[in-house]
Amino acid sequence: MQTDTVLRTFIEYYEERGHRRVTGSTLLPPPGDPVLFTTSGMHPLTPYLEGRPHELGRRLVNVQRCLRTTDVDEVGDPTHLTVFEMLGTWSLGDYEGPQSLEWGYDLLTEGLGIDPGLLHATVFGGDEQVGPDRDSLRVWQERGVPVEQTVEDNWWSNGPAGPCGPDSEIFLWTGDTPPRSTPTGDERWVEVWNHVMMRHRRLPDGSLVPLPQRNVDTGLGVERLAGLLQGRTSVFECDVFTPWRERVPGLWHLDEPSSRLVCDHLRSAMVVVGDGVRPGNTGRGYVLRRLVRRVLTVLWRDDPTRRLGDLPGDLYGHTRDHFGQPTDPDDVRRVLLDEERRFRRLLERGRQVLARPRFRGPLGEEELHYLHDTHGLPRDLVLSLRPQDS
Ligand code: SER
């Protein structure tokens, strides 16, 4: 099943059950939000989970593009992406958790054709503040889905304070032989869908108070599910990466983790630029700059003559179309090529400056500050040119 079909099946299933689709899914949070980028489907809905009425009603569905850099060092493994899409559903004080789990189970098994024997659930087992989630447990037991109870793994929050609650996660078995263990005991159980019973707010002192309404917030990573439905355990092998897999290895000969990183970061950089961000030294611009520089560092490690200009232009158009962005792909390409030129010049200057006698010995904090303030050479860059000092 192609990713577009997964998206359509999901959205239509929930629309048939009274959900309205939230459109507009830019990576940029609304003005005044302190977070740089949207990191989950629920993020833009936080005020509505806290009680503000939503203009589309109390049942919502959407597909939200997200950017997470917390796991950026993991990119290169088979499952981590910086930009990804999340399908989400919300009950804003409308139906309760069991209804959400039942619909979720039916959609996975009947709508998307997953063998029910390959599913496992987890539920919140209770702690000293909140009791066990018996309602979710009962749903899974009635359906005959094996279920494991945990504490920390089944509590969802978006930070130390704010809306939070117990969750029930649905896992899909990816092993070649039948499972012998539970999700916490075997990594071949892959989490596909998280249903959060978002009913609490954690205050800065750690205590919990009830939210004004009992919500359900669910999130499902699109590329991961699509890959699994296509029989792949690596997100990079799902169909949205097909054009990348067809072009990048022929262009640049890279080991598999490096190739994944290059594809992920370039695609993410295109999406970030497509949402209106430009490279800079602070905030969002700096995240973008780091993504591009990480790509170039990997590419130039083996061959400094590699150029982003060699990347086929259709990858820009493919990415723009997939994410439904209005941007001209040629503009996005120009931004990335300008950034590449800038980084190349900076590296050349860095090498010249570091060759001076003053910098022959080990570099201390004072030299690193001087190189930054006087020559505009960031610490990361200096240390990448002088690995012996890091
Ligand atoms: N908030 C949950 C998550 O991000 C479900 O949307 O996983």
Short mmCIF file of C-alpha atoms and ligand atoms in Angstrom, two decimals:
data_model
loop_
_atom_site.label_atom_id
_atom_site.label_comp_id
_atom_site.label_asym_id
_atom_site.label_seq_id
_atom_site.Cartn_x
_atom_site.Cartn_y
_atom_site.Cartn_z
CA MET A 1 0.00 0.00 0.00
CA GLN A 2 1.44 3.33 -1.13
CA THR A 3 1.85 6.17 1.37
CA ASP A 4 -0.76 8.32 -0.38
CA THR A 5 -3.28 5.48 -0.01
CA VAL A 6 -2.47 5.12 3.69
CA LEU A 7 -3.03 8.85 4.17
CA ARG A 8 -6.31 8.86 2.24
CA THR A 9 -7.65 5.72 3.94
CA PHE A 10 -6.88 7.13 7.36
CA ILE A 11 -8.38 10.58 6.77
CA GLU A 12 -11.54 9.23 5.12
CA TYR A 13 -12.06 6.66 7.87
CA TYR A 14 -12.12 9.41 10.49
CA GLU A 15 -14.13 11.82 8.36
CA GLU A 16 -16.79 9.10 8.09
CA ARG A 17 -16.83 9.09 11.89
CA GLY A 18 -17.52 12.80 12.23
CA HIS A 19 -13.96 14.18 12.28
CA ARG A 20 -13.11 17.38 10.45
CA ARG A 21 -9.76 17.69 8.76
CA VAL A 22 -7.43 20.41 9.99
CA THR A 23 -5.57 21.80 7.01
CA GLY A 24 -2.36 23.80 6.90
CA SER A 25 0.46 21.86 8.44
CA THR A 26 3.50 24.11 8.28
CA LEU A 27 6.53 23.25 10.39
CA LEU A 28 6.38 26.72 11.93
CA PRO A 29 4.37 26.95 15.14
CA PRO A 30 1.98 29.91 15.53
CA PRO A 31 3.48 33.29 16.52
CA GLY A 32 4.30 33.52 20.22
CA ASP A 33 5.02 29.81 20.58
CA PRO A 34 8.48 29.43 22.10
CA VAL A 35 9.20 26.17 20.25
CA LEU A 36 11.18 26.52 17.00
CA PHE A 37 9.43 23.82 15.00
CA THR A 38 6.31 21.70 15.28
CA THR A 39 7.44 18.41 16.79
CA SER A 40 4.20 16.42 16.91
CA GLY A 41 0.70 16.43 15.48
CA MET A 42 -0.78 17.61 18.75
CA HIS A 43 1.57 20.54 19.19
CA PRO A 44 -0.50 23.16 17.29
CA LEU A 45 -3.62 21.89 19.06
CA THR A 46 -2.33 22.45 22.59
CA PRO A 47 -4.63 25.44 23.35
CA TYR A 48 -7.65 23.37 22.25
CA LEU A 49 -6.64 20.41 24.39
CA GLU A 50 -6.54 22.92 27.24
CA GLY A 51 -10.14 23.95 26.61
CA ARG A 52 -10.28 26.63 23.91
CA PRO A 53 -13.14 25.73 21.49
CA HIS A 54 -11.87 24.71 18.04
CA GLU A 55 -13.69 26.26 15.07
CA LEU A 56 -13.99 22.84 13.39
CA GLY A 57 -15.60 21.17 16.39
CA ARG A 58 -14.61 18.47 18.85
CA ARG A 59 -13.49 15.68 16.48
CA LEU A 60 -10.43 16.45 14.39
CA VAL A 61 -8.06 14.60 12.08
CA ASN A 62 -4.92 15.81 10.29
CA VAL A 63 -1.60 15.01 8.77
CA GLN A 64 1.08 17.24 10.26
CA ARG A 65 4.65 17.59 9.12
CA CYS A 66 7.03 17.60 12.07
CA LEU A 67 10.71 18.26 12.63
CA ARG A 68 12.61 16.70 15.50
CA THR A 69 16.26 17.33 16.12
CA THR A 70 16.40 15.71 19.55
CA ASP A 71 17.35 12.41 17.88
CA VAL A 72 19.50 13.94 15.17
CA ASP A 73 22.51 11.82 16.08
CA GLU A 74 20.43 8.69 15.49
CA VAL A 75 19.70 9.63 11.88
CA GLY A 76 21.44 7.09 9.71
CA ASP A 77 19.84 4.15 11.51
CA PRO A 78 16.83 2.52 9.84
CA THR A 79 14.11 4.35 11.75
CA HIS A 80 14.98 7.98 12.53
CA LEU A 81 14.00 10.92 10.35
CA THR A 82 14.29 14.62 11.15
CA VAL A 83 11.27 15.68 9.07
CA PHE A 84 8.41 13.22 9.07
CA GLU A 85 4.64 13.25 8.90
CA MET A 86 2.26 12.36 11.68
CA LEU A 87 -1.32 11.36 11.25
CA GLY A 88 -3.39 12.40 14.23
CA THR A 89 -6.91 12.26 15.60
CA TRP A 90 -8.42 14.24 18.45
CA SER A 91 -11.43 14.05 20.65
CA LEU A 92 -11.61 17.46 22.33
CA GLY A 93 -13.72 16.48 25.30
CA ASP A 94 -15.95 14.32 23.09
CA TYR A 95 -15.57 10.51 22.95
CA GLU A 96 -13.33 8.64 25.39
CA GLY A 97 -10.24 6.44 25.10
CA PRO A 98 -11.98 3.06 24.51
CA GLN A 99 -13.78 4.41 21.44
CA SER A 100 -10.49 5.71 20.08
CA LEU A 101 -8.78 2.36 20.59
CA GLU A 102 -11.63 0.43 19.00
CA TRP A 103 -11.62 2.64 15.90
CA GLY A 104 -7.85 2.44 15.76
CA TYR A 105 -7.85 -1.34 15.93
CA ASP A 106 -10.55 -1.65 13.24
CA LEU A 107 -8.72 0.73 10.93
CA LEU A 108 -5.41 -1.10 11.28
CA THR A 109 -6.89 -4.55 10.76
CA GLU A 110 -9.82 -4.00 8.38
CA GLY A 111 -8.95 -0.69 6.71
CA LEU A 112 -5.21 -1.24 6.30
CA GLY A 113 -5.21 -5.04 6.28
CA ILE A 114 -2.81 -5.74 9.15
CA ASP A 115 -2.95 -9.30 10.50
CA PRO A 116 -4.49 -8.95 14.02
CA GLY A 117 -2.12 -11.70 15.20
CA LEU A 118 0.82 -9.31 14.67
CA LEU A 119 -0.46 -6.65 17.09
CA HIS A 120 0.42 -6.06 20.73
CA ALA A 121 -0.78 -3.25 22.98
CA THR A 122 0.63 -1.59 26.06
CA VAL A 123 -1.33 0.35 28.69
CA PHE A 124 -0.57 2.45 31.74
CA GLY A 125 -0.26 0.31 34.84
CA GLY A 126 -0.73 3.11 37.38
CA ASP A 127 1.59 5.00 39.72
CA GLU A 128 1.23 6.88 42.99
CA GLN A 129 -0.60 9.79 41.30
CA VAL A 130 -2.86 8.12 38.70
CA GLY A 131 -4.49 4.69 38.83
CA PRO A 132 -4.13 1.97 36.18
CA ASP A 133 -5.88 2.51 32.85
CA ARG A 134 -8.48 -0.25 33.26
CA ASP A 135 -10.68 1.01 30.41
CA SER A 136 -7.94 0.56 27.82
CA LEU A 137 -6.94 -2.78 29.32
CA ARG A 138 -10.50 -4.03 28.96
CA VAL A 139 -10.70 -3.00 25.28
CA TRP A 140 -7.60 -5.01 24.42
CA GLN A 141 -8.64 -8.01 26.47
CA GLU A 142 -12.07 -8.07 24.82
CA ARG A 143 -10.45 -7.94 21.41
CA GLY A 144 -8.00 -10.69 22.25
CA VAL A 145 -4.97 -8.43 21.69
CA PRO A 146 -2.05 -9.26 24.00
CA VAL A 147 -1.39 -6.36 26.32
CA GLU A 148 1.47 -5.33 28.57
CA GLN A 149 1.24 -2.82 31.42
CA THR A 150 4.06 -0.36 32.05
CA VAL A 151 4.46 2.87 34.00
CA GLU A 152 6.90 5.40 32.45
CA ASP A 153 6.56 4.06 28.88
CA ASN A 154 2.81 4.61 28.98
CA TRP A 155 2.72 8.16 30.23
CA TRP A 156 2.87 10.85 27.57
CA SER A 157 3.84 14.46 28.06
CA ASN A 158 5.24 17.13 25.81
CA GLY A 159 7.65 18.46 28.41
CA PRO A 160 8.02 18.78 32.17
CA ALA A 161 4.81 20.85 32.49
CA GLY A 162 1.59 21.05 30.46
CA PRO A 163 -1.08 18.65 29.16
CA CYS A 164 -0.29 14.97 29.65
CA GLY A 165 -1.87 11.64 30.42
CA PRO A 166 -1.71 7.86 30.30
CA ASP A 167 -1.39 6.36 26.85
CA SER A 168 -2.01 3.08 25.12
CA GLU A 169 0.44 2.18 22.37
CA ILE A 170 -0.14 -0.26 19.54
CA PHE A 171 2.85 -2.28 18.32
CA LEU A 172 3.34 -4.31 15.16
CA TRP A 173 5.55 -7.39 15.06
CA THR A 174 8.36 -7.16 12.49
CA GLY A 175 10.29 -10.36 13.27
CA ASP A 176 10.71 -13.30 10.87
CA THR A 177 9.77 -15.80 13.54
CA PRO A 178 6.76 -15.62 15.89
CA PRO A 179 7.17 -13.26 18.86
CA ARG A 180 8.19 -14.73 22.19
CA SER A 181 8.29 -11.54 24.19
CA THR A 182 6.39 -8.32 24.84
CA PRO A 183 7.11 -4.84 23.41
CA THR A 184 9.41 -3.89 26.28
CA GLY A 185 11.33 -7.14 25.82
CA ASP A 186 11.92 -7.26 22.06
CA GLU A 187 12.74 -4.36 19.71
CA ARG A 188 11.12 -6.15 16.82
CA TRP A 189 7.83 -4.93 18.25
CA VAL A 190 7.62 -1.53 16.56
CA GLU A 191 5.33 1.13 17.94
CA VAL A 192 2.94 2.37 15.27
CA TRP A 193 0.21 4.31 17.05
CA ASN A 194 -0.04 6.13 20.32
CA HIS A 195 -3.43 6.97 21.91
CA VAL A 196 -3.04 9.46 24.74
CA MET A 197 -5.83 9.97 27.28
CA MET A 198 -4.98 13.65 27.63
CA ARG A 199 -6.84 14.59 30.79
CA HIS A 200 -4.22 16.10 33.09
CA ARG A 201 -2.00 19.12 33.29
CA ARG A 202 1.28 18.86 35.11
CA LEU A 203 2.18 21.97 37.07
CA PRO A 204 5.78 23.11 37.47
CA ASP A 205 5.85 21.67 41.01
CA GLY A 206 5.15 18.19 39.58
CA SER A 207 1.55 17.92 40.76
CA LEU A 208 -1.30 17.02 38.41
CA VAL A 209 -4.58 18.87 37.96
CA PRO A 210 -7.45 17.81 35.66
CA LEU A 211 -7.72 19.57 32.30
CA PRO A 212 -11.08 21.30 31.77
CA GLN A 213 -12.07 18.47 29.40
CA ARG A 214 -11.21 14.79 28.88
CA ASN A 215 -9.42 14.57 25.52
CA VAL A 216 -7.95 11.81 23.41
CA ASP A 217 -4.90 12.65 21.29
CA THR A 218 -3.50 10.04 18.91
CA GLY A 219 -0.44 10.08 16.69
CA LEU A 220 0.87 7.72 14.06
CA GLY A 221 4.15 8.14 12.13
CA VAL A 222 3.31 7.93 8.44
CA GLU A 223 6.64 6.83 6.95
CA ARG A 224 7.11 4.15 9.58
CA LEU A 225 3.65 2.64 9.09
CA ALA A 226 3.83 2.91 5.29
CA GLY A 227 7.22 1.18 5.31
CA LEU A 228 5.89 -1.63 7.48
CA LEU A 229 2.83 -2.07 5.27
CA GLN A 230 5.23 -2.30 2.34
CA GLY A 231 7.13 -5.06 4.14
CA ARG A 232 10.15 -2.86 5.05
CA THR A 233 11.69 -2.29 8.43
CA SER A 234 13.63 0.79 7.30
CA VAL A 235 11.69 4.02 6.81
CA PHE A 236 14.09 4.85 3.99
CA GLU A 237 12.70 1.97 1.97
CA CYS A 238 9.13 3.24 1.97
CA ASP A 239 7.89 4.67 -1.32
CA VAL A 240 8.32 8.35 -0.39
CA PHE A 241 12.08 7.74 -0.52
CA THR A 242 12.02 5.84 -3.82
CA PRO A 243 13.31 8.77 -5.94
CA TRP A 244 16.07 9.36 -3.39
CA ARG A 245 17.13 5.73 -3.38
CA GLU A 246 17.16 5.72 -7.16
CA ARG A 247 19.37 8.78 -7.50
CA VAL A 248 21.63 9.37 -4.50
CA PRO A 249 23.67 6.11 -4.45
CA GLY A 250 24.53 6.50 -8.16
CA LEU A 251 25.61 10.09 -7.60
CA TRP A 252 27.63 9.72 -4.42
CA HIS A 253 29.08 6.42 -3.30
CA LEU A 254 28.35 6.36 0.45
CA ASP A 255 27.99 3.70 3.12
CA GLU A 256 24.38 2.98 4.07
CA PRO A 257 24.17 5.11 7.27
CA SER A 258 25.78 8.09 5.48
CA SER A 259 23.47 7.71 2.52
CA ARG A 260 20.43 7.72 4.82
CA LEU A 261 21.71 10.81 6.62
CA VAL A 262 22.31 12.66 3.35
CA CYS A 263 18.85 11.78 2.02
CA ASP A 264 17.11 12.63 5.29
CA HIS A 265 18.87 15.93 5.91
CA LEU A 266 18.61 17.17 2.33
CA ARG A 267 14.94 16.32 2.17
CA SER A 268 14.38 18.00 5.56
CA ALA A 269 16.33 21.07 4.48
CA MET A 270 14.13 21.34 1.37
CA VAL A 271 10.98 21.16 3.49
CA VAL A 272 12.26 23.71 6.00
CA VAL A 273 13.18 26.14 3.20
CA GLY A 274 9.82 25.39 1.58
CA ASP A 275 8.12 26.58 4.78
CA GLY A 276 9.93 29.91 4.51
CA VAL A 277 13.04 29.48 6.69
CA ARG A 278 16.43 30.78 5.50
CA PRO A 279 19.83 29.76 6.86
CA GLY A 280 21.05 31.87 9.76
CA ASN A 281 23.08 31.80 12.93
CA THR A 282 20.20 31.60 15.38
CA GLY A 283 16.89 29.83 15.87
CA ARG A 284 15.26 28.09 12.93
CA GLY A 285 17.84 29.37 10.50
CA TYR A 286 20.58 27.74 12.52
CA VAL A 287 18.78 24.39 12.57
CA LEU A 288 18.59 24.59 8.77
CA ARG A 289 22.24 25.60 8.52
CA ARG A 290 23.27 22.64 10.68
CA LEU A 291 21.30 20.21 8.52
CA VAL A 292 23.01 21.43 5.35
CA ARG A 293 26.45 21.49 6.94
CA ARG A 294 26.06 17.97 8.28
CA VAL A 295 25.29 16.78 4.76
CA LEU A 296 28.29 18.59 3.30
CA THR A 297 30.60 17.34 6.04
CA VAL A 298 29.62 13.76 5.19
CA LEU A 299 29.90 14.30 1.44
CA TRP A 300 33.27 16.07 1.59
CA ARG A 301 34.79 13.64 4.07
CA ASP A 302 35.63 11.28 1.18
CA ASP A 303 35.56 13.65 -1.77
CA PRO A 304 35.67 17.46 -1.43
CA THR A 305 34.69 17.90 -5.09
CA ARG A 306 31.14 16.67 -4.48
CA ARG A 307 28.54 19.37 -5.13
CA LEU A 308 24.90 19.80 -4.18
CA GLY A 309 24.41 21.22 -7.67
CA ASP A 310 24.70 17.65 -8.98
CA LEU A 311 21.57 16.57 -7.12
CA PRO A 312 18.83 15.97 -9.71
CA GLY A 313 16.30 18.81 -9.76
CA ASP A 314 13.29 16.49 -9.69
CA LEU A 315 13.98 15.64 -6.03
CA TYR A 316 13.10 19.22 -5.17
CA GLY A 317 9.82 19.00 -7.07
CA HIS A 318 8.99 15.58 -5.63
CA THR A 319 9.52 16.84 -2.06
CA ARG A 320 7.53 20.02 -2.67
CA ASP A 321 4.63 18.03 -4.13
CA HIS A 322 4.62 15.41 -1.40
CA PHE A 323 4.42 18.06 1.32
CA GLY A 324 2.00 20.24 -0.64
CA GLN A 325 4.16 23.37 -0.40
CA PRO A 326 3.57 26.36 -2.66
CA THR A 327 7.30 27.11 -3.08
CA ASP A 328 9.16 27.21 -6.40
CA PRO A 329 11.67 24.29 -6.31
CA ASP A 330 14.26 26.46 -8.10
CA ASP A 331 14.16 28.95 -5.21
CA VAL A 332 14.72 26.16 -2.70
CA ARG A 333 17.63 24.86 -4.77
CA ARG A 334 19.21 28.34 -4.90
CA VAL A 335 19.04 28.66 -1.11
CA LEU A 336 20.82 25.34 -0.60
CA LEU A 337 23.48 26.11 -3.21
CA ASP A 338 24.15 29.54 -1.64
CA GLU A 339 24.56 27.87 1.71
CA GLU A 340 26.96 25.36 0.23
CA ARG A 341 29.11 28.16 -1.26
CA ARG A 342 29.14 29.96 2.05
CA PHE A 343 30.23 26.85 3.94
CA ARG A 344 32.96 26.07 1.42
CA ARG A 345 34.39 29.58 1.77
CA LEU A 346 34.23 29.36 5.54
CA LEU A 347 36.10 26.06 5.52
CA GLU A 348 38.80 27.48 3.25
CA ARG A 349 39.23 30.47 5.52
CA GLY A 350 39.28 28.18 8.54
CA ARG A 351 42.06 26.06 7.08
CA GLN A 352 44.14 29.14 6.25
CA VAL A 353 43.71 30.68 9.68
CA LEU A 354 44.41 27.43 11.49
CA ALA A 355 47.66 26.99 9.52
CA ARG A 356 49.08 30.11 11.23
CA PRO A 357 51.83 29.47 13.78
CA ARG A 358 49.65 30.81 16.61
CA PHE A 359 47.33 27.80 16.25
CA ARG A 360 49.92 25.05 15.90
CA GLY A 361 49.49 23.82 19.47
CA PRO A 362 46.36 22.52 21.17
CA LEU A 363 43.45 25.00 21.02
CA GLY A 364 42.10 26.26 24.31
CA GLU A 365 38.89 28.15 25.08
CA GLU A 366 40.59 31.50 24.46
CA GLU A 367 41.66 30.54 20.93
CA LEU A 368 38.25 29.08 20.17
CA HIS A 369 36.60 32.34 21.22
CA TYR A 370 39.07 34.37 19.20
CA LEU A 371 38.51 32.23 16.10
CA HIS A 372 34.79 32.68 16.48
CA ASP A 373 34.71 36.39 17.27
CA THR A 374 37.45 37.59 14.95
CA HIS A 375 37.27 35.17 12.04
CA GLY A 376 33.64 34.01 12.21
CA LEU A 377 34.73 30.39 12.59
CA PRO A 378 32.22 28.48 14.69
CA ARG A 379 33.56 26.15 17.35
CA ASP A 380 32.03 23.07 15.66
CA LEU A 381 33.72 23.91 12.42
CA VAL A 382 37.12 24.48 14.01
CA LEU A 383 36.88 21.22 15.89
CA SER A 384 35.88 19.36 12.74
CA LEU A 385 39.01 20.73 11.07
CA ARG A 386 41.10 19.91 14.13
CA PRO A 387 39.71 16.61 15.49
CA GLN A 388 42.69 16.33 17.82
CA ASP A 389 41.31 19.27 19.86
CA SER A 390 37.76 17.97 20.35
N1 SER B 1 1.03 13.16 21.52
C1 SER B 1 1.27 11.83 21.04
C2 SER B 1 2.56 11.68 20.32
O1 SER B 1 3.15 12.66 19.91
C3 SER B 1 0.14 11.41 20.15
O2 SER B 1 -0.13 12.45 19.24
O3 SER B 1 3.03 10.59 20.16
#
